[in-house]
Tab-separated table of C-alpha atoms and ligand atoms in Angstrom:
chain	number	residue	atom	x	y	z
A	20	UNK	CA	100.407	105.835	77.585
A	21	UNK	CA	100.072	106.949	81.213
A	22	UNK	CA	100.530	103.431	82.621
A	23	UNK	CA	104.122	103.437	81.330
A	24	UNK	CA	105.188	106.263	83.638
A	25	UNK	CA	107.633	104.923	86.212
A	26	UNK	CA	106.752	106.192	89.716
A	27	UNK	CA	110.385	105.914	90.877
A	28	UNK	CA	111.441	108.321	88.108
A	29	UNK	CA	108.628	110.649	89.186
A	30	UNK	CA	109.802	110.491	92.808
A	31	UNK	CA	113.404	111.229	91.761
A	32	UNK	CA	112.315	114.240	89.691
A	33	UNK	CA	110.370	115.641	92.631
A	34	UNK	CA	113.366	115.135	94.925
A	35	UNK	CA	115.777	116.773	92.482
A	36	UNK	CA	113.508	119.800	92.172
A	37	UNK	CA	113.400	120.267	95.946
A	38	UNK	CA	117.100	119.576	96.209
A	39	UNK	CA	118.002	122.340	93.758
A	40	UNK	CA	115.913	124.847	95.723
A	41	UNK	CA	117.582	123.750	98.964
A	42	UNK	CA	120.970	123.752	97.165
A	43	UNK	CA	121.637	120.307	98.583
A	44	UNK	CA	125.056	118.821	98.341
A	45	UNK	CA	125.196	116.228	95.517
A	46	UNK	CA	126.483	113.555	97.919
A	47	UNK	CA	123.559	114.119	100.276
A	48	UNK	CA	121.165	113.928	97.338
A	49	UNK	CA	122.671	110.575	96.344
A	50	UNK	CA	121.916	109.224	99.835
A	51	UNK	CA	118.270	110.287	99.612
A	52	UNK	CA	117.691	109.014	96.076
A	53	UNK	CA	118.255	105.404	97.089
A	54	UNK	CA	116.348	103.243	99.537
A	55	UNK	CA	118.469	102.006	102.450
A	56	UNK	CA	117.231	98.437	102.138
A	57	UNK	CA	115.239	96.364	99.656
A	58	UNK	CA	113.751	93.059	100.784
A	59	UNK	CA	112.295	90.807	98.122
A	60	UNK	CA	110.700	87.447	98.768
A	61	UNK	CA	108.884	84.843	96.703
A	62	UNK	CA	105.919	83.585	98.666
A	63	UNK	CA	104.478	80.149	97.890
A	64	UNK	CA	100.807	79.977	98.831
A	65	UNK	CA	98.458	77.005	98.871
A	66	UNK	CA	95.328	78.094	97.015
A	67	UNK	CA	91.833	76.900	97.943
A	68	UNK	CA	91.790	74.457	95.024
A	69	UNK	CA	94.947	72.754	96.298
A	70	UNK	CA	97.358	74.247	93.757
A	71	UNK	CA	100.417	76.232	94.821
A	72	UNK	CA	101.015	79.723	93.459
A	73	UNK	CA	104.077	81.872	94.065
A	74	UNK	CA	103.706	85.622	94.577
A	75	UNK	CA	106.530	88.141	94.763
A	76	UNK	CA	106.536	90.423	97.786
A	77	UNK	CA	108.625	93.498	98.595
A	78	UNK	CA	109.413	95.592	101.617
A	79	UNK	CA	111.439	98.669	100.776
A	80	UNK	CA	112.954	100.694	103.629
A	81	UNK	CA	113.818	104.071	102.205
A	82	UNK	CA	115.015	106.108	105.153
A	83	UNK	CA	115.099	105.983	108.967
A	84	UNK	CA	117.030	109.113	109.938
A	85	UNK	CA	113.955	110.540	111.716
A	86	UNK	CA	112.694	107.307	113.298
A	87	UNK	CA	111.615	103.723	112.561
A	88	UNK	CA	110.529	102.954	109.014
A	89	UNK	CA	106.785	103.376	108.478
A	90	UNK	CA	104.424	102.647	105.622
A	91	UNK	CA	101.659	100.458	104.300
A	92	UNK	CA	101.577	97.161	102.444
A	93	UNK	CA	99.559	96.894	99.228
A	94	UNK	CA	98.238	93.863	97.397
A	95	UNK	CA	97.751	94.541	93.699
A	96	UNK	CA	98.498	92.706	90.446
A	97	UNK	CA	100.669	95.568	89.184
A	98	UNK	CA	102.914	95.913	92.233
A	99	UNK	CA	106.563	96.106	91.141
A	100	UNK	CA	109.849	97.112	92.723
A	101	UNK	CA	110.099	100.625	91.258
A	102	UNK	CA	106.580	101.411	92.414
A	103	UNK	CA	107.312	100.198	95.942
A	104	UNK	CA	110.557	102.217	96.084
A	105	UNK	CA	108.685	105.378	95.043
A	106	UNK	CA	105.951	104.744	97.589
A	107	UNK	CA	108.566	104.142	100.317
A	108	UNK	CA	110.279	107.402	99.428
A	109	UNK	CA	106.979	109.294	99.572
A	110	UNK	CA	106.416	107.869	103.072
A	111	UNK	CA	109.730	109.384	104.230
A	112	UNK	CA	108.620	112.813	103.031
A	113	UNK	CA	105.043	112.349	104.282
A	114	UNK	CA	106.128	111.581	107.859
A	115	UNK	CA	108.505	114.544	107.749
A	116	UNK	CA	105.851	116.975	106.413
A	117	UNK	CA	103.504	116.251	109.325
A	118	UNK	CA	106.503	116.044	111.643
A	119	UNK	CA	105.991	112.608	113.167
A	120	UNK	CA	109.071	110.641	114.315
A	121	UNK	CA	109.113	108.020	111.583
A	122	UNK	CA	111.047	107.324	108.435
A	123	UNK	CA	109.610	105.845	105.250
A	124	UNK	CA	108.988	102.330	103.954
A	125	UNK	CA	106.473	100.488	101.818
A	126	UNK	CA	105.534	96.920	101.095
A	127	UNK	CA	103.694	95.250	98.299
A	128	UNK	CA	102.765	91.839	96.979
A	129	UNK	CA	102.029	91.358	93.289
A	130	UNK	CA	98.864	89.250	93.406
A	131	UNK	CA	95.282	89.253	92.079
A	132	UNK	CA	94.099	90.788	95.369
A	133	UNK	CA	90.465	91.194	94.317
A	134	UNK	CA	90.119	87.551	93.390
A	135	UNK	CA	91.776	85.943	96.426
A	136	UNK	CA	89.479	84.325	98.977
A	137	UNK	CA	89.811	85.446	102.613
A	138	UNK	CA	91.540	82.164	103.419
A	139	UNK	CA	94.059	82.630	100.575
A	140	UNK	CA	94.700	86.211	101.628
A	141	UNK	CA	95.294	85.066	105.193
A	142	UNK	CA	97.795	82.369	104.164
A	143	UNK	CA	99.595	84.834	101.878
A	144	UNK	CA	99.795	87.458	104.632
A	145	UNK	CA	101.050	85.057	107.308
A	146	UNK	CA	103.676	83.594	104.974
A	147	UNK	CA	104.842	87.074	103.950
A	148	UNK	CA	105.201	88.073	107.626
A	149	UNK	CA	107.131	84.897	108.371
A	150	UNK	CA	109.570	85.723	105.572
A	151	UNK	CA	110.164	89.326	106.659
A	152	UNK	CA	109.753	88.901	110.452
A	153	UNK	CA	113.344	89.848	111.243
A	154	UNK	CA	113.132	93.017	109.172
A	155	UNK	CA	110.084	94.553	110.881
A	156	UNK	CA	109.334	95.380	114.534
A	157	UNK	CA	107.947	98.047	116.880
A	158	UNK	CA	111.168	100.064	116.800
A	159	UNK	CA	112.349	98.928	113.356
A	160	UNK	CA	109.682	99.045	110.678
A	161	UNK	CA	105.936	99.323	111.232
A	162	UNK	CA	103.579	98.314	108.371
A	163	UNK	CA	99.987	99.521	107.888
A	164	UNK	CA	97.130	99.124	105.386
A	165	UNK	CA	97.263	100.353	101.797
A	166	UNK	CA	95.531	99.377	98.538
A	167	UNK	CA	93.495	96.144	99.024
A	168	UNK	CA	94.725	95.517	102.579
A	169	UNK	CA	92.641	96.394	105.642
A	170	UNK	CA	92.340	96.013	109.413
A	171	UNK	CA	91.800	92.248	109.056
A	172	UNK	CA	95.075	91.965	107.135
A	173	UNK	CA	96.772	93.952	109.916
A	174	UNK	CA	95.275	91.604	112.534
A	175	UNK	CA	96.934	88.656	110.759
A	176	UNK	CA	100.253	90.525	110.624
A	177	UNK	CA	100.008	91.292	114.354
A	178	UNK	CA	99.084	87.699	115.197
A	179	UNK	CA	101.725	86.046	113.041
A	180	UNK	CA	104.523	88.355	114.163
A	181	UNK	CA	103.503	87.927	117.833
A	182	UNK	CA	103.444	84.147	117.425
A	183	UNK	CA	106.928	84.105	115.914
A	184	UNK	CA	108.407	86.431	118.550
A	185	UNK	CA	106.521	84.910	121.477
A	186	UNK	CA	104.824	88.024	122.903
A	187	UNK	CA	101.898	90.266	121.844
A	188	UNK	CA	103.662	92.896	119.709
A	189	UNK	CA	100.878	95.453	119.391
A	190	UNK	CA	103.189	98.190	118.088
A	191	UNK	CA	104.522	96.158	115.142
A	192	UNK	CA	101.703	97.195	112.823
A	193	UNK	CA	99.074	99.955	112.718
A	194	UNK	CA	95.598	100.084	111.248
A	195	UNK	CA	94.610	97.121	113.429
A	196	UNK	CA	91.003	96.424	114.477
A	197	UNK	CA	90.070	98.396	117.620
A	198	UNK	CA	89.640	95.104	119.527
A	199	UNK	CA	93.326	94.330	118.909
A	200	UNK	CA	94.945	97.621	119.847
A	201	UNK	CA	93.830	99.605	116.821
A	202	UNK	CA	93.169	103.313	117.289
A	203	UNK	CA	89.733	104.809	117.225
A	204	UNK	CA	89.513	107.068	114.197
A	205	UNK	CA	92.187	105.261	112.133
A	206	UNK	CA	89.749	103.950	109.512
A	207	UNK	CA	88.350	107.392	108.759
A	208	UNK	CA	91.620	109.297	109.273
A	209	UNK	CA	93.039	109.407	105.742
A	210	UNK	CA	89.763	110.453	104.115
A	211	UNK	CA	88.921	112.969	106.835
A	212	UNK	CA	92.417	114.421	106.454
A	213	UNK	CA	91.818	114.829	102.717
A	214	UNK	CA	88.583	116.695	103.511
A	215	UNK	CA	90.354	118.942	106.050
A	216	UNK	CA	93.021	119.840	103.476
A	217	UNK	CA	90.254	120.516	100.947
A	218	UNK	CA	88.556	122.864	103.406
A	219	UNK	CA	91.796	124.807	104.009
A	220	UNK	CA	92.607	124.967	100.282
A	221	UNK	CA	89.100	126.297	99.599
A	222	UNK	CA	89.763	129.125	102.085
A	223	UNK	CA	92.912	130.080	100.176
A	224	UNK	CA	90.938	130.321	96.924
A	225	UNK	CA	87.840	131.865	98.506
A	226	UNK	CA	85.717	128.963	97.348
A	227	UNK	CA	82.561	128.477	99.379
A	228	UNK	CA	82.385	124.785	100.242
A	229	UNK	CA	78.596	124.964	100.326
A	230	UNK	CA	78.540	125.783	96.630
A	231	UNK	CA	81.477	123.651	95.577
A	232	UNK	CA	81.136	120.755	93.156
A	233	UNK	CA	83.520	117.918	94.046
A	234	UNK	CA	84.522	115.035	91.766
A	235	UNK	CA	86.160	112.059	93.443
A	236	UNK	CA	88.074	109.390	91.577
A	237	UNK	CA	87.880	106.127	93.508
A	238	UNK	CA	85.543	104.847	96.205
A	239	UNK	CA	87.832	102.869	98.505
A	240	UNK	CA	88.542	103.725	102.112
A	241	UNK	CA	90.196	107.095	101.420
A	242	UNK	CA	87.676	108.310	98.842
A	243	UNK	CA	84.673	107.189	100.863
A	244	UNK	CA	85.577	108.994	104.087
A	245	UNK	CA	86.700	112.088	102.175
A	246	UNK	CA	83.312	112.100	100.438
A	247	UNK	CA	81.429	111.552	103.682
A	248	UNK	CA	83.178	114.480	105.432
A	249	UNK	CA	82.903	116.833	102.444
A	250	UNK	CA	79.212	115.988	102.178
A	251	UNK	CA	78.907	116.988	105.843
A	252	UNK	CA	80.710	120.250	105.029
A	253	UNK	CA	77.924	120.898	102.512
A	254	UNK	CA	79.819	120.167	99.284
A	255	UNK	CA	78.046	118.750	96.266
A	256	UNK	CA	79.665	115.398	95.462
A	257	UNK	CA	79.003	115.332	91.718
A	258	UNK	CA	81.120	112.336	90.719
A	259	UNK	CA	82.346	109.100	92.270
A	260	UNK	CA	84.020	106.130	90.570
A	261	UNK	CA	85.566	102.718	91.060
A	262	UNK	CA	87.471	100.319	88.837
A	263	UNK	CA	84.271	99.642	86.827
A	264	UNK	CA	83.734	103.329	85.974
A	265	UNK	CA	82.036	106.338	87.502
A	266	UNK	CA	78.758	108.192	87.885
A	267	UNK	CA	78.151	111.923	87.454
A	268	UNK	CA	75.190	113.845	88.861
A	269	UNK	CA	75.284	117.666	88.735
A	270	UNK	CA	72.717	117.755	91.546
A	271	UNK	CA	75.023	115.914	93.914
A	272	UNK	CA	75.237	112.385	95.331
A	273	UNK	CA	74.806	111.128	98.893
A	274	UNK	CA	77.986	109.089	99.480
A	275	UNK	CA	76.443	106.936	102.222
A	276	UNK	CA	73.616	105.876	99.920
A	277	UNK	CA	76.033	105.242	97.037
A	278	UNK	CA	78.184	103.089	99.346
A	279	UNK	CA	75.143	101.024	100.355
A	280	UNK	CA	74.479	100.426	96.674
A	281	UNK	CA	78.112	99.510	95.956
A	282	UNK	CA	78.131	97.045	98.841
A	283	UNK	CA	75.087	95.309	97.397
A	284	UNK	CA	76.070	95.300	93.725
A	285	UNK	CA	79.873	95.518	93.716
A	286	UNK	CA	80.092	98.863	91.898
A	287	UNK	CA	78.814	102.438	91.969
A	288	UNK	CA	77.899	102.081	88.303
A	289	UNK	CA	74.149	101.632	87.880
A	290	UNK	CA	73.266	103.649	90.991
A	291	UNK	CA	69.798	105.164	90.395
A	292	UNK	CA	70.485	105.010	86.658
A	293	UNK	CA	72.683	108.085	86.971
A	294	UNK	CA	74.804	108.990	83.966
A	295	UNK	CA	77.853	106.750	83.689
A	296	UNK	CA	81.236	108.307	82.976
A	297	UNK	CA	84.665	106.777	82.561
A	298	UNK	CA	87.453	107.317	85.074
A	299	UNK	CA	89.254	109.474	82.497
A	300	UNK	CA	86.176	111.628	81.871
A	301	UNK	CA	85.690	112.109	85.602
A	302	UNK	CA	89.068	113.835	85.869
A	303	UNK	CA	88.091	116.498	83.354
A	304	UNK	CA	84.447	116.771	84.408
A	305	UNK	CA	82.779	120.003	85.502
A	306	UNK	CA	83.777	120.643	89.148
A	307	UNK	CA	85.659	123.104	91.337
A	308	UNK	CA	87.440	120.475	93.404
A	309	UNK	CA	88.958	117.244	92.117
A	310	UNK	CA	90.075	114.463	94.447
A	311	UNK	CA	92.044	111.670	92.781
A	312	UNK	CA	91.844	108.911	95.403
A	313	UNK	CA	92.591	105.749	93.437
A	314	UNK	CA	96.080	104.993	92.077
A	315	UNK	CA	99.176	106.589	90.513
A	316	UNK	CA	99.630	108.462	87.229
A	317	UNK	CA	96.072	109.593	86.607
A	318	UNK	CA	96.730	113.272	85.885
A	319	UNK	CA	99.353	113.457	83.162
A	320	UNK	CA	100.731	115.731	80.455
A	321	UNK	CA	97.893	114.485	78.282
A	322	UNK	CA	94.895	115.502	80.362
A	323	UNK	CA	96.192	118.185	82.770
A	324	UNK	CA	95.299	121.009	80.424
A	325	UNK	CA	91.682	119.844	80.179
A	326	UNK	CA	91.085	119.815	83.929
A	327	UNK	CA	88.374	122.235	85.027
A	328	UNK	CA	88.890	122.021	88.788
A	329	UNK	CA	90.574	124.928	90.582
A	330	UNK	CA	91.780	122.751	93.432
A	331	UNK	CA	93.141	119.199	93.313
A	332	UNK	CA	93.580	117.342	96.594
A	333	UNK	CA	95.524	114.093	96.250
A	334	UNK	CA	93.947	111.282	98.237
A	335	UNK	CA	95.984	108.698	96.312
A	336	UNK	CA	99.765	108.472	96.346
A	337	UNK	CA	101.403	109.775	93.174
A	338	UNK	CA	98.315	110.523	91.049
A	339	UNK	CA	99.930	113.507	89.251
A	340	UNK	CA	103.026	113.340	87.036
A	341	UNK	CA	105.723	116.085	87.078
A	342	UNK	CA	104.696	117.139	83.549
A	343	UNK	CA	101.104	117.608	84.716
A	344	UNK	CA	102.311	119.477	87.815
A	345	UNK	CA	103.922	122.131	85.621
A	346	UNK	CA	100.854	122.547	83.438
A	347	UNK	CA	98.578	122.846	86.467
A	348	UNK	CA	100.875	125.354	88.202
A	349	UNK	CA	100.862	127.561	85.086
A	350	UNK	CA	97.082	127.293	84.890
A	351	UNK	CA	96.838	128.460	88.509
A	352	UNK	CA	95.359	125.192	89.784
A	353	UNK	CA	96.182	124.587	93.447
A	354	UNK	CA	97.431	121.015	93.926
A	355	UNK	CA	97.531	119.842	97.540
A	356	UNK	CA	100.111	117.061	97.241
A	357	UNK	CA	99.680	113.473	98.448
A	358	UNK	CA	102.426	113.717	101.078
A	359	UNK	CA	100.337	116.392	102.795
A	360	UNK	CA	96.772	115.671	101.694
A	361	UNK	CA	96.664	111.994	102.651
A	362	UNK	CA	98.984	112.236	105.673
A	363	UNK	CA	96.049	112.020	108.110
A	364	UNK	CA	96.298	108.220	107.833
A	365	UNK	CA	99.901	107.870	108.892
A	366	UNK	CA	99.393	110.570	111.522
A	367	UNK	CA	96.740	108.458	113.232
A	368	UNK	CA	98.962	105.403	112.666
A	369	UNK	CA	101.535	107.265	114.735
A	370	UNK	CA	98.919	107.916	117.432
A	371	UNK	CA	97.977	104.225	117.338
A	372	UNK	CA	101.620	103.270	117.817
A	373	UNK	CA	101.960	105.743	120.724
A	374	UNK	CA	98.850	104.247	122.364
A	375	UNK	CA	100.271	100.725	121.886
A	376	UNK	CA	103.633	101.680	123.366
A	377	UNK	CA	101.830	103.373	126.308
A	378	UNK	CA	99.380	100.462	126.659
A	379	UNK	CA	96.590	103.022	126.771
A	380	UNK	CA	93.641	103.978	124.561
A	381	UNK	CA	92.510	107.457	123.583
A	382	UNK	CA	88.966	108.486	122.700
A	383	UNK	CA	88.074	109.054	119.043
A	384	UNK	CA	87.424	112.744	119.585
A	385	UNK	CA	90.960	113.229	120.940
A	386	UNK	CA	92.552	111.223	118.133
A	387	UNK	CA	90.770	113.117	115.357
A	388	UNK	CA	91.303	116.515	116.998
A	389	UNK	CA	95.058	115.864	117.330
A	390	UNK	CA	95.177	114.674	113.706
A	391	UNK	CA	93.392	117.810	112.509
A	392	UNK	CA	95.779	120.063	114.470
A	393	UNK	CA	98.833	118.383	112.937
A	394	UNK	CA	97.403	118.481	109.429
A	395	UNK	CA	96.268	122.101	109.542
A	396	UNK	CA	99.668	123.153	110.875
A	397	UNK	CA	101.414	121.203	108.116
A	398	UNK	CA	99.083	122.726	105.503
A	399	UNK	CA	100.049	126.292	106.455
A	400	UNK	CA	103.745	125.389	106.897
A	401	UNK	CA	103.699	124.137	103.305
A	402	UNK	CA	101.637	127.067	102.027
A	403	UNK	CA	104.107	129.513	103.592
A	404	UNK	CA	107.100	127.801	101.981
A	405	UNK	CA	105.289	127.851	98.635
A	406	UNK	CA	104.675	131.603	98.955
A	407	UNK	CA	108.198	132.272	100.185
A	408	UNK	CA	109.809	130.639	97.148
A	409	UNK	CA	106.998	131.162	94.625
A	410	UNK	CA	106.709	127.413	94.063
A	411	UNK	CA	103.847	124.912	93.858
A	412	UNK	CA	102.687	123.147	97.016
A	413	UNK	CA	104.233	119.798	96.109
A	414	UNK	CA	107.676	121.295	95.728
A	415	UNK	CA	107.110	123.300	98.915
A	416	UNK	CA	106.104	120.160	100.830
A	417	UNK	CA	109.190	118.412	99.455
A	418	UNK	CA	111.442	121.330	100.436
A	419	UNK	CA	110.078	121.237	103.977
A	420	UNK	CA	110.306	117.444	104.253
A	421	UNK	CA	113.710	116.991	102.646
A	422	UNK	CA	115.170	119.716	104.850
A	423	UNK	CA	113.874	117.975	107.981
A	424	UNK	CA	115.331	114.632	106.889
A	425	UNK	CA	118.681	116.207	105.973
A	426	UNK	CA	118.815	118.093	109.295
A	427	UNK	CA	118.310	114.792	111.133
A	428	UNK	CA	120.958	113.122	109.005
A	429	UNK	CA	123.480	115.892	109.694
A	430	UNK	CA	122.795	115.872	113.426
A	431	UNK	CA	123.212	112.102	113.622
A	432	UNK	CA	126.220	112.220	111.346
A	433	UNK	CA	127.453	109.765	108.756
A	434	UNK	CA	130.536	107.755	109.629
B	127	LIG	N1	99.315	103.434	103.375
B	127	LIG	C1	99.050	104.706	103.982
B	127	LIG	C2	99.838	105.797	103.292
B	127	LIG	O1	100.210	105.672	102.147
B	127	LIG	C3	99.240	104.674	105.488
B	127	LIG	C4	100.620	104.380	105.968
B	127	LIG	C5	100.706	104.192	107.464
B	127	LIG	O2	99.741	104.438	108.170
B	127	LIG	O3	101.793	103.800	107.913
B	127	LIG	O4	100.042	106.858	103.824
């Protein structure tokens, strides 16, 4: 059921809700509902066995009123145009919520990412860059990692783009390896940001982090670093999962040890023979804090009512549907929305870009401190709007973001 929910429709509903609170002009709303540009390419790739396979790739540029387009590229078998449009739109709002001078974009290639060899992934990435090279650039559109892409993928993007243009274009992509102009702290940034938002949300609800049971859906880059930081804060990480399923231990798990196990065996399942639970069961398991950090449409009208957590912090993009949002708001569950909760990643991407443009490198401590300042400020900006209007935090974040984008649009003017 849940897999049929169209993320673009979800994104439109969220925008319309914010728009009615802001009493936006219908014509302005029409501008924001649509991406400014959609690039679609079919990428032929020579596979290791000599056959040729064609994969469809997208780059959607939603809005650049506040600055160059910004957003990750994901490799996943289920990537489709509507999903990429929604993700691009969320990037516009995300950059506006944390007030960094970027617009929103997203890219994706529909491919069996998990089953591609490194060499196949490299050829796919380089070919994709070649096909979209005139649409991206340091001051135009700056990609970054997302689901199943990482710093190595970004290194290929940097190299291929630089080769085509004939100069080292460090600022064309973020999330690069440190050796190639990447920023210290970028790898951890998204997950740490999720943990910082969790800490602030816990203050609002008077939840003592040292007592708090946290269930985390996913164990990729975002989930892992969120878990690591929350473990440091003293939380009990009771559940962790991956695409194979999850594990639940009421006494708490050590995320570093679980990661070691996953690296050896390929999954968290089986770790110390701890009770296995499904990804669905994890969402409604016994915990105070729930962190969906995998993919879209996990918390829906069907399971929202059964959720026991008091706080949900969205590490993933789009994990909660509008129907679920309403149920959770009525239940008094505090949902820290994706465009705020996981904005630590793009915030450090912005710092990486600034360092590249300045040809200078900052220390990790400075990067993470600046990220925390921006995120904490954004958290309370959003909380204040939510109190002012009596609305949930997602709608409040949208109200704040959409207003900033519309202000920029009005100041620049439309011919
Ligand atoms: N893919 C990440 C996101 O969804 C990071 C984007 C970026 O750093 O540009 O926020």
